[in-house]
Amino acid sequence: DQELTAQVATAGTPLPGQINGIPGFPCYRTVEETYAAALSLVFTNQQLAEWIDIGDTWEKFNHVGGYDLRVLRLTNETISMPKPVLFITASIHAREYTPAELTTRFAEYLVANYGIDADVTWLLDYHEIHLMLQSNPDGRKRAETGISWRKNANNNYCSNTDSRGADLNRNFEFQWGCCGGSSGSPCAETYRGPSPASEPETMAVQAYLRSIFPDQRDDPLNDPAPTDATGVYLDIHSYSQLVLWPWGFTNDLAPNSTALQTLGRKFAYFNSYSPSQAIDLYPTDGTTDDFGYGDLG
C-alpha cells in the first residue's frame, strides 16, 4: 500500500495550533513533558510522591545525550509499615505511545484523588506503587518524530540506521535467546542483543525489580512461587488488546499457572481484553514478564 507506506514514513508534524505533545498526537506527552509532569507531582505532593533515578539510557551512559531512567514511587510516607508493591514499566517499545501516557495519567489520578476517593486513599496508604513512565526514552525520542522505532538507541548494532539498537523486551536474562522467540540479527526488530542484559536499560529494570521484590521462587522451571508470594509486576504495551502471563518461551504451563490465569482473567474482566498465556500470541524469550516471574516469582 504505497499511500499508507508513505504516510508511515513521513515525519510527524504538529496539528494546527499544537504547542504540546508529540507532533500530530497532542494527547500524548513527550519524554520531557512526562518527566516534567512527574516532577510536578513530587514538588506538590512530597508526602506521597518520590522521583527516583535508577540508571542511564544507552546514550547517556555513552555521553551522547540520552536520559536518566526514572521511577515515580507513590505511597503515603507517613504510614511506615511493610507494604505490598506494584511495579509498572511502560512503553519499553518506543513507538507504543499510549502506555507512557496511560501510566502518567494513572499517577495523576491517584495523587489527585488521595483523601477524596476511599479506594485511592487505601491504595496509597497501604501499598507502594512504582511507575516507570518511560522505559525506553532514547528510542521514544526517535519515535516521537514519526519513525516506527521499537528498540533502544544502541548504535553498536545496525549502526547509523533507523534499525539500530536492541529490543529491550528480548534482552532480559531469564531464558534469553533460548527458544526462537527473538532474533540474532542486529537489524531485526526483535534483536535480543549480543548477551543477556547487555543494555543499560535492561540492567536498570532488572536491578530495580530485584531491589523492591524478594526472590520468592527457586531456580528450577517447575518450582512454583509460594501461595503467599507478594507483589505485582506489569509491563504495559499498546498492541492486540491482550492480558498475557508467563510463559512466553514455551507452551508448558508455568508452575503457578492457575493463579496467573486467574489474575489475568480478572484483569481482562474489567477491560474486556483477551486473556491468555503469553506464547499464545507468538513465542518470545528474554522478556520482562518471564523475567519478573521466572527470576523472582
mmCIF file of C-alpha atoms in Angstrom:
data_model
loop_
_atom_site.group_PDB
_atom_site.id
_atom_site.type_symbol
_atom_site.label_atom_id
_atom_site.label_comp_id
_atom_site.label_asym_id
_atom_site.label_seq_id
_atom_site.Cartn_x
_atom_site.Cartn_y
_atom_site.Cartn_z
ATOM 1 C CA ASP A 1 0.000 0.000 0.000
ATOM 2 C CA GLN A 2 2.078 2.891 -1.293
ATOM 3 C CA GLU A 3 -0.131 5.605 0.209
ATOM 4 C CA LEU A 4 -0.076 4.194 3.728
ATOM 5 C CA THR A 5 3.628 3.356 3.459
ATOM 6 C CA ALA A 6 4.359 6.978 2.553
ATOM 7 C CA GLN A 7 2.199 8.143 5.439
ATOM 8 C CA VAL A 8 4.052 5.954 7.929
ATOM 9 C CA ALA A 9 7.415 7.098 6.572
ATOM 10 C CA THR A 10 6.563 10.792 6.894
ATOM 11 C CA ALA A 11 7.877 12.695 9.883
ATOM 12 C CA GLY A 12 5.234 13.737 12.374
ATOM 13 C CA THR A 13 4.030 17.336 12.116
ATOM 14 C CA PRO A 14 2.129 19.323 14.733
ATOM 15 C CA LEU A 15 -1.578 19.812 14.248
ATOM 16 C CA PRO A 16 -2.744 23.404 13.633
ATOM 17 C CA GLY A 17 -2.189 25.317 16.851
ATOM 18 C CA GLN A 18 -0.452 22.398 18.610
ATOM 19 C CA ILE A 19 2.227 23.530 21.062
ATOM 20 C CA ASN A 20 2.458 20.498 23.371
ATOM 21 C CA GLY A 21 2.658 16.744 22.984
ATOM 22 C CA ILE A 22 4.071 14.520 20.258
ATOM 23 C CA PRO A 23 3.767 16.180 16.820
ATOM 24 C CA GLY A 24 0.410 15.153 15.414
ATOM 25 C CA PHE A 25 -0.600 13.488 18.693
ATOM 26 C CA PRO A 26 -1.251 16.266 21.230
ATOM 27 C CA CYS A 27 -2.838 13.870 23.756
ATOM 28 C CA TYR A 28 0.493 12.065 24.252
ATOM 29 C CA ARG A 29 3.244 13.796 26.173
ATOM 30 C CA THR A 30 6.855 13.771 25.060
ATOM 31 C CA VAL A 31 9.599 12.311 27.245
ATOM 32 C CA GLU A 32 10.396 15.775 28.590
ATOM 33 C CA GLU A 33 6.744 16.562 29.267
ATOM 34 C CA THR A 34 6.267 13.200 31.003
ATOM 35 C CA TYR A 35 9.271 13.834 33.234
ATOM 36 C CA ALA A 36 8.059 17.374 33.969
ATOM 37 C CA ALA A 37 4.636 16.031 34.974
ATOM 38 C CA ALA A 38 6.241 13.566 37.370
ATOM 39 C CA LEU A 39 8.401 16.295 38.892
ATOM 40 C CA SER A 40 5.347 18.479 39.344
ATOM 41 C CA LEU A 41 3.606 15.694 41.261
ATOM 42 C CA VAL A 42 6.608 15.344 43.546
ATOM 43 C CA PHE A 43 7.011 19.078 44.195
ATOM 44 C CA THR A 44 3.362 19.483 45.159
ATOM 45 C CA ASN A 45 2.881 16.162 46.961
ATOM 46 C CA GLN A 46 6.132 15.302 48.716
ATOM 47 C CA GLN A 47 4.318 13.180 51.303
ATOM 48 C CA LEU A 48 3.019 10.912 48.508
ATOM 49 C CA ALA A 49 5.479 11.024 45.606
ATOM 50 C CA GLU A 50 9.186 10.405 45.006
ATOM 51 C CA TRP A 51 11.083 10.634 41.687
ATOM 52 C CA ILE A 52 13.870 8.035 41.706
ATOM 53 C CA ASP A 53 16.874 7.805 39.372
ATOM 54 C CA ILE A 54 17.563 4.111 38.701
ATOM 55 C CA GLY A 55 20.132 4.330 35.887
ATOM 56 C CA ASP A 56 21.005 5.767 32.492
ATOM 57 C CA THR A 57 19.922 5.094 28.937
ATOM 58 C CA TRP A 58 22.480 3.850 26.422
ATOM 59 C CA GLU A 59 23.044 7.331 25.016
ATOM 60 C CA LYS A 60 23.537 8.938 28.428
ATOM 61 C CA PHE A 61 25.822 6.110 29.534
ATOM 62 C CA ASN A 62 27.932 6.803 26.440
ATOM 63 C CA HIS A 63 27.788 10.617 26.783
ATOM 64 C CA VAL A 64 25.921 11.249 23.538
ATOM 65 C CA GLY A 65 22.782 12.788 25.010
ATOM 66 C CA GLY A 66 20.205 10.470 26.496
ATOM 67 C CA TYR A 67 18.220 10.402 29.704
ATOM 68 C CA ASP A 68 18.118 9.312 33.292
ATOM 69 C CA LEU A 69 15.907 6.273 33.787
ATOM 70 C CA ARG A 70 13.339 7.267 36.392
ATOM 71 C CA VAL A 71 10.675 5.642 38.544
ATOM 72 C CA LEU A 72 7.812 7.546 40.163
ATOM 73 C CA ARG A 73 7.145 5.963 43.558
ATOM 74 C CA LEU A 74 3.772 6.690 45.155
ATOM 75 C CA THR A 75 2.837 5.896 48.761
ATOM 76 C CA ASN A 76 1.885 7.730 51.943
ATOM 77 C CA GLU A 77 5.292 8.117 53.584
ATOM 78 C CA THR A 78 3.787 8.928 56.997
ATOM 79 C CA ILE A 79 2.468 5.366 57.322
ATOM 80 C CA SER A 80 5.548 3.266 57.953
ATOM 81 C CA MET A 81 4.995 -0.467 57.594
ATOM 82 C CA PRO A 82 5.759 -3.282 55.131
ATOM 83 C CA LYS A 83 3.604 -2.615 52.071
ATOM 84 C CA PRO A 84 2.780 -4.754 49.026
ATOM 85 C CA VAL A 85 4.387 -3.427 45.843
ATOM 86 C CA LEU A 86 3.016 -2.799 42.360
ATOM 87 C CA PHE A 87 5.664 -2.043 39.708
ATOM 88 C CA ILE A 88 4.728 -0.985 36.173
ATOM 89 C CA THR A 89 7.036 -0.475 33.206
ATOM 90 C CA ALA A 90 5.540 1.380 30.247
ATOM 91 C CA SER A 91 6.474 1.946 26.594
ATOM 92 C CA ILE A 92 9.563 -0.266 26.606
ATOM 93 C CA HIS A 93 8.861 -0.429 22.862
ATOM 94 C CA ALA A 94 9.444 3.151 21.810
ATOM 95 C CA ARG A 95 6.733 3.529 19.163
ATOM 96 C CA GLU A 96 3.981 2.485 21.582
ATOM 97 C CA TYR A 97 2.885 5.968 22.614
ATOM 98 C CA THR A 98 -0.070 5.107 24.812
ATOM 99 C CA PRO A 99 1.394 3.139 27.767
ATOM 100 C CA ALA A 100 3.562 6.051 28.947
ATOM 101 C CA GLU A 101 0.625 8.446 28.823
ATOM 102 C CA LEU A 102 -1.767 5.956 30.419
ATOM 103 C CA THR A 103 0.626 5.308 33.296
ATOM 104 C CA THR A 104 1.277 9.036 33.792
ATOM 105 C CA ARG A 105 -2.448 9.716 33.968
ATOM 106 C CA PHE A 106 -2.827 6.841 36.433
ATOM 107 C CA ALA A 107 -0.270 8.555 38.686
ATOM 108 C CA GLU A 108 -2.024 11.902 38.364
ATOM 109 C CA TYR A 109 -5.386 10.286 39.131
ATOM 110 C CA LEU A 110 -4.062 8.625 42.284
ATOM 111 C CA VAL A 111 -2.497 11.798 43.643
ATOM 112 C CA ALA A 112 -5.482 13.999 42.737
ATOM 113 C CA ASN A 113 -7.936 11.647 44.432
ATOM 114 C CA TYR A 114 -5.942 10.878 47.567
ATOM 115 C CA GLY A 115 -8.041 11.798 50.584
ATOM 116 C CA ILE A 116 -11.142 12.049 48.374
ATOM 117 C CA ASP A 117 -11.667 8.544 46.980
ATOM 118 C CA ALA A 118 -11.607 5.762 49.586
ATOM 119 C CA ASP A 119 -10.050 3.152 47.278
ATOM 120 C CA VAL A 120 -7.286 5.501 46.134
ATOM 121 C CA THR A 121 -6.561 6.560 49.708
ATOM 122 C CA TRP A 122 -6.343 2.907 50.802
ATOM 123 C CA LEU A 123 -4.031 2.094 47.884
ATOM 124 C CA LEU A 124 -1.567 4.872 48.707
ATOM 125 C CA ASP A 125 -1.755 4.416 52.479
ATOM 126 C CA TYR A 126 -1.077 0.680 52.461
ATOM 127 C CA HIS A 127 0.730 -0.060 49.191
ATOM 128 C CA GLU A 128 3.713 1.159 47.197
ATOM 129 C CA ILE A 129 3.104 1.938 43.525
ATOM 130 C CA HIS A 130 6.233 2.228 41.387
ATOM 131 C CA LEU A 131 5.784 3.577 37.848
ATOM 132 C CA MET A 132 8.488 3.633 35.174
ATOM 133 C CA LEU A 133 6.627 6.030 32.901
ATOM 134 C CA GLN A 134 9.171 5.975 30.072
ATOM 135 C CA SER A 135 11.139 2.722 29.968
ATOM 136 C CA ASN A 136 12.965 3.469 26.692
ATOM 137 C CA PRO A 137 13.328 7.261 26.419
ATOM 138 C CA ASP A 138 16.193 7.209 23.871
ATOM 139 C CA GLY A 139 14.108 5.192 21.454
ATOM 140 C CA ARG A 140 10.985 7.143 22.331
ATOM 141 C CA LYS A 141 12.553 10.438 21.213
ATOM 142 C CA ARG A 142 13.085 8.900 17.788
ATOM 143 C CA ALA A 143 9.553 7.533 17.708
ATOM 144 C CA GLU A 144 8.240 10.985 18.560
ATOM 145 C CA THR A 145 9.493 12.218 15.185
ATOM 146 C CA GLY A 146 7.141 9.780 13.455
ATOM 147 C CA ILE A 147 9.649 6.964 12.912
ATOM 148 C CA SER A 148 8.319 3.483 13.750
ATOM 149 C CA TRP A 149 11.123 2.939 16.275
ATOM 150 C CA ARG A 150 10.877 -0.084 18.588
ATOM 151 C CA LYS A 151 14.313 -0.713 20.092
ATOM 152 C CA ASN A 152 16.720 1.315 22.191
ATOM 153 C CA ALA A 153 19.305 3.564 20.519
ATOM 154 C CA ASN A 154 22.463 1.463 20.891
ATOM 155 C CA ASN A 155 24.500 2.366 17.818
ATOM 156 C CA ASN A 156 26.737 -0.698 18.099
ATOM 157 C CA TYR A 157 24.046 -2.775 16.392
ATOM 158 C CA CYS A 158 22.960 -1.975 12.800
ATOM 159 C CA SER A 159 24.929 1.243 13.204
ATOM 160 C CA ASN A 160 23.799 4.616 11.829
ATOM 161 C CA THR A 161 20.409 3.369 10.622
ATOM 162 C CA ASP A 162 16.831 3.638 11.819
ATOM 163 C CA SER A 163 17.009 -0.091 12.592
ATOM 164 C CA ARG A 164 19.766 0.233 15.182
ATOM 165 C CA GLY A 165 19.535 -0.909 18.787
ATOM 166 C CA ALA A 166 18.339 -3.904 20.751
ATOM 167 C CA ASP A 167 14.761 -4.927 21.530
ATOM 168 C CA LEU A 168 14.739 -4.391 25.286
ATOM 169 C CA ASN A 169 11.836 -6.808 25.652
ATOM 170 C CA ARG A 170 14.020 -9.609 24.316
ATOM 171 C CA ASN A 171 17.155 -8.653 26.260
ATOM 172 C CA PHE A 172 16.264 -9.805 29.793
ATOM 173 C CA GLU A 173 18.376 -12.543 31.370
ATOM 174 C CA PHE A 174 15.713 -15.152 32.008
ATOM 175 C CA GLN A 175 15.642 -17.689 29.119
ATOM 176 C CA TRP A 176 17.456 -15.164 26.916
ATOM 177 C CA GLY A 177 17.673 -16.373 23.320
ATOM 178 C CA CYS A 178 16.545 -19.838 24.307
ATOM 179 C CA CYS A 179 13.665 -20.762 22.128
ATOM 180 C CA GLY A 180 13.274 -18.968 18.807
ATOM 181 C CA GLY A 181 11.405 -16.060 20.371
ATOM 182 C CA SER A 182 13.876 -13.371 19.316
ATOM 183 C CA SER A 183 16.383 -12.601 16.570
ATOM 184 C CA GLY A 184 20.166 -12.716 16.490
ATOM 185 C CA SER A 185 20.277 -10.251 13.571
ATOM 186 C CA PRO A 186 21.239 -6.742 14.746
ATOM 187 C CA CYS A 187 18.919 -5.014 12.267
ATOM 188 C CA ALA A 188 15.874 -7.115 13.166
ATOM 189 C CA GLU A 189 13.078 -5.568 15.219
ATOM 190 C CA THR A 190 13.335 -8.367 17.783
ATOM 191 C CA TYR A 191 17.152 -8.332 18.035
ATOM 192 C CA ARG A 192 17.937 -9.657 21.510
ATOM 193 C CA GLY A 193 21.376 -8.054 21.870
ATOM 194 C CA PRO A 194 24.720 -9.848 21.973
ATOM 195 C CA SER A 195 24.310 -11.190 25.519
ATOM 196 C CA PRO A 196 21.719 -11.335 28.320
ATOM 197 C CA ALA A 197 21.006 -7.899 29.834
ATOM 198 C CA SER A 198 23.596 -6.269 27.590
ATOM 199 C CA GLU A 199 21.675 -2.969 27.579
ATOM 200 C CA PRO A 200 21.832 -0.412 30.401
ATOM 201 C CA GLU A 201 18.042 -0.017 30.316
ATOM 202 C CA THR A 202 17.580 -3.756 30.871
ATOM 203 C CA MET A 203 20.160 -3.837 33.645
ATOM 204 C CA ALA A 204 18.417 -0.945 35.400
ATOM 205 C CA VAL A 205 14.975 -2.559 35.298
ATOM 206 C CA GLN A 206 16.315 -5.930 36.454
ATOM 207 C CA ALA A 207 18.196 -4.339 39.337
ATOM 208 C CA TYR A 208 15.169 -2.311 40.376
ATOM 209 C CA LEU A 209 12.891 -5.350 40.286
ATOM 210 C CA ARG A 210 15.343 -7.223 42.484
ATOM 211 C CA SER A 211 15.534 -4.286 44.903
ATOM 212 C CA ILE A 212 11.786 -3.992 45.520
ATOM 213 C CA PHE A 213 10.665 -7.642 45.316
ATOM 214 C CA PRO A 214 12.019 -10.573 47.334
ATOM 215 C CA ASP A 215 13.176 -13.648 45.445
ATOM 216 C CA GLN A 216 10.188 -15.914 46.020
ATOM 217 C CA ARG A 217 10.777 -18.738 43.517
ATOM 218 C CA ASP A 218 13.572 -21.307 43.281
ATOM 219 C CA ASP A 219 15.512 -21.615 40.028
ATOM 220 C CA PRO A 220 14.131 -24.906 38.589
ATOM 221 C CA LEU A 221 11.461 -24.110 35.997
ATOM 222 C CA ASN A 222 8.890 -26.366 37.633
ATOM 223 C CA ASP A 223 9.233 -24.855 41.116
ATOM 224 C CA PRO A 224 6.269 -22.607 41.989
ATOM 225 C CA ALA A 225 6.261 -19.411 43.975
ATOM 226 C CA PRO A 226 4.626 -19.921 47.378
ATOM 227 C CA THR A 227 0.940 -19.221 47.847
ATOM 228 C CA ASP A 228 1.759 -16.178 49.986
ATOM 229 C CA ALA A 229 4.052 -14.605 47.337
ATOM 230 C CA THR A 230 3.681 -10.834 47.316
ATOM 231 C CA GLY A 231 3.894 -8.140 44.660
ATOM 232 C CA VAL A 232 2.603 -7.481 41.158
ATOM 233 C CA TYR A 233 4.683 -6.533 38.112
ATOM 234 C CA LEU A 234 3.033 -5.316 34.902
ATOM 235 C CA ASP A 235 4.701 -4.381 31.623
ATOM 236 C CA ILE A 236 2.200 -2.331 29.622
ATOM 237 C CA HIS A 237 2.180 -2.314 25.809
ATOM 238 C CA SER A 238 -0.232 -0.992 23.188
ATOM 239 C CA TYR A 239 -0.766 -3.982 20.921
ATOM 240 C CA SER A 240 -3.537 -6.574 20.404
ATOM 241 C CA GLN A 241 -5.705 -5.805 23.472
ATOM 242 C CA LEU A 242 -4.390 -8.791 25.399
ATOM 243 C CA VAL A 243 -3.675 -9.687 29.004
ATOM 244 C CA LEU A 244 -0.692 -12.054 28.943
ATOM 245 C CA TRP A 245 1.054 -14.065 31.647
ATOM 246 C CA PRO A 246 4.130 -16.396 31.637
ATOM 247 C CA TRP A 247 5.457 -18.402 29.999
ATOM 248 C CA GLY A 248 6.195 -16.820 26.629
ATOM 249 C CA PHE A 249 9.111 -19.073 25.669
ATOM 250 C CA THR A 250 7.328 -22.441 25.944
ATOM 251 C CA ASN A 251 3.877 -23.953 25.666
ATOM 252 C CA ASP A 252 4.441 -25.613 29.042
ATOM 253 C CA LEU A 253 2.357 -24.160 31.846
ATOM 254 C CA ALA A 254 4.108 -22.105 34.493
ATOM 255 C CA PRO A 255 4.118 -23.826 37.908
ATOM 256 C CA ASN A 256 1.707 -21.144 39.215
ATOM 257 C CA SER A 257 -0.341 -21.233 36.018
ATOM 258 C CA THR A 258 -3.737 -21.487 37.714
ATOM 259 C CA ALA A 259 -3.074 -18.422 39.852
ATOM 260 C CA LEU A 260 -1.575 -16.462 36.942
ATOM 261 C CA GLN A 261 -4.516 -17.378 34.728
ATOM 262 C CA THR A 262 -6.991 -16.379 37.430
ATOM 263 C CA LEU A 263 -5.323 -12.994 37.886
ATOM 264 C CA GLY A 264 -5.089 -12.417 34.132
ATOM 265 C CA ARG A 265 -8.752 -13.254 33.607
ATOM 266 C CA LYS A 266 -9.670 -10.960 36.495
ATOM 267 C CA PHE A 267 -7.868 -8.071 34.758
ATOM 268 C CA ALA A 268 -9.475 -8.935 31.418
ATOM 269 C CA TYR A 269 -12.922 -8.939 33.016
ATOM 270 C CA PHE A 270 -12.511 -5.241 33.755
ATOM 271 C CA ASN A 271 -11.122 -4.072 30.394
ATOM 272 C CA SER A 272 -12.623 -6.675 28.011
ATOM 273 C CA TYR A 273 -9.221 -7.709 26.653
ATOM 274 C CA SER A 274 -8.465 -11.313 25.709
ATOM 275 C CA PRO A 275 -6.598 -13.231 28.446
ATOM 276 C CA SER A 276 -4.052 -15.914 27.526
ATOM 277 C CA GLN A 277 -0.627 -17.342 28.217
ATOM 278 C CA ALA A 278 1.983 -15.158 26.523
ATOM 279 C CA ILE A 279 3.109 -17.766 23.974
ATOM 280 C CA ASP A 280 -0.421 -17.840 22.539
ATOM 281 C CA LEU A 281 0.431 -14.555 20.785
ATOM 282 C CA TYR A 282 3.783 -15.836 19.486
ATOM 283 C CA PRO A 283 6.931 -17.289 21.070
ATOM 284 C CA THR A 284 9.093 -14.785 22.935
ATOM 285 C CA ASP A 285 12.230 -15.155 25.034
ATOM 286 C CA GLY A 286 14.195 -12.762 27.207
ATOM 287 C CA THR A 287 11.068 -10.801 28.095
ATOM 288 C CA THR A 288 10.081 -8.614 31.023
ATOM 289 C CA ASP A 289 7.204 -10.737 32.297
ATOM 290 C CA ASP A 290 9.046 -14.051 32.104
ATOM 291 C CA PHE A 291 11.952 -12.438 33.973
ATOM 292 C CA GLY A 292 9.738 -10.978 36.702
ATOM 293 C CA TYR A 293 8.062 -14.301 37.379
ATOM 294 C CA GLY A 294 10.929 -16.639 36.470
ATOM 295 C CA ASP A 295 13.613 -14.797 38.424
ATOM 296 C CA LEU A 296 11.591 -13.535 41.410
ATOM 297 C CA GLY A 297 8.229 -15.314 41.429
#
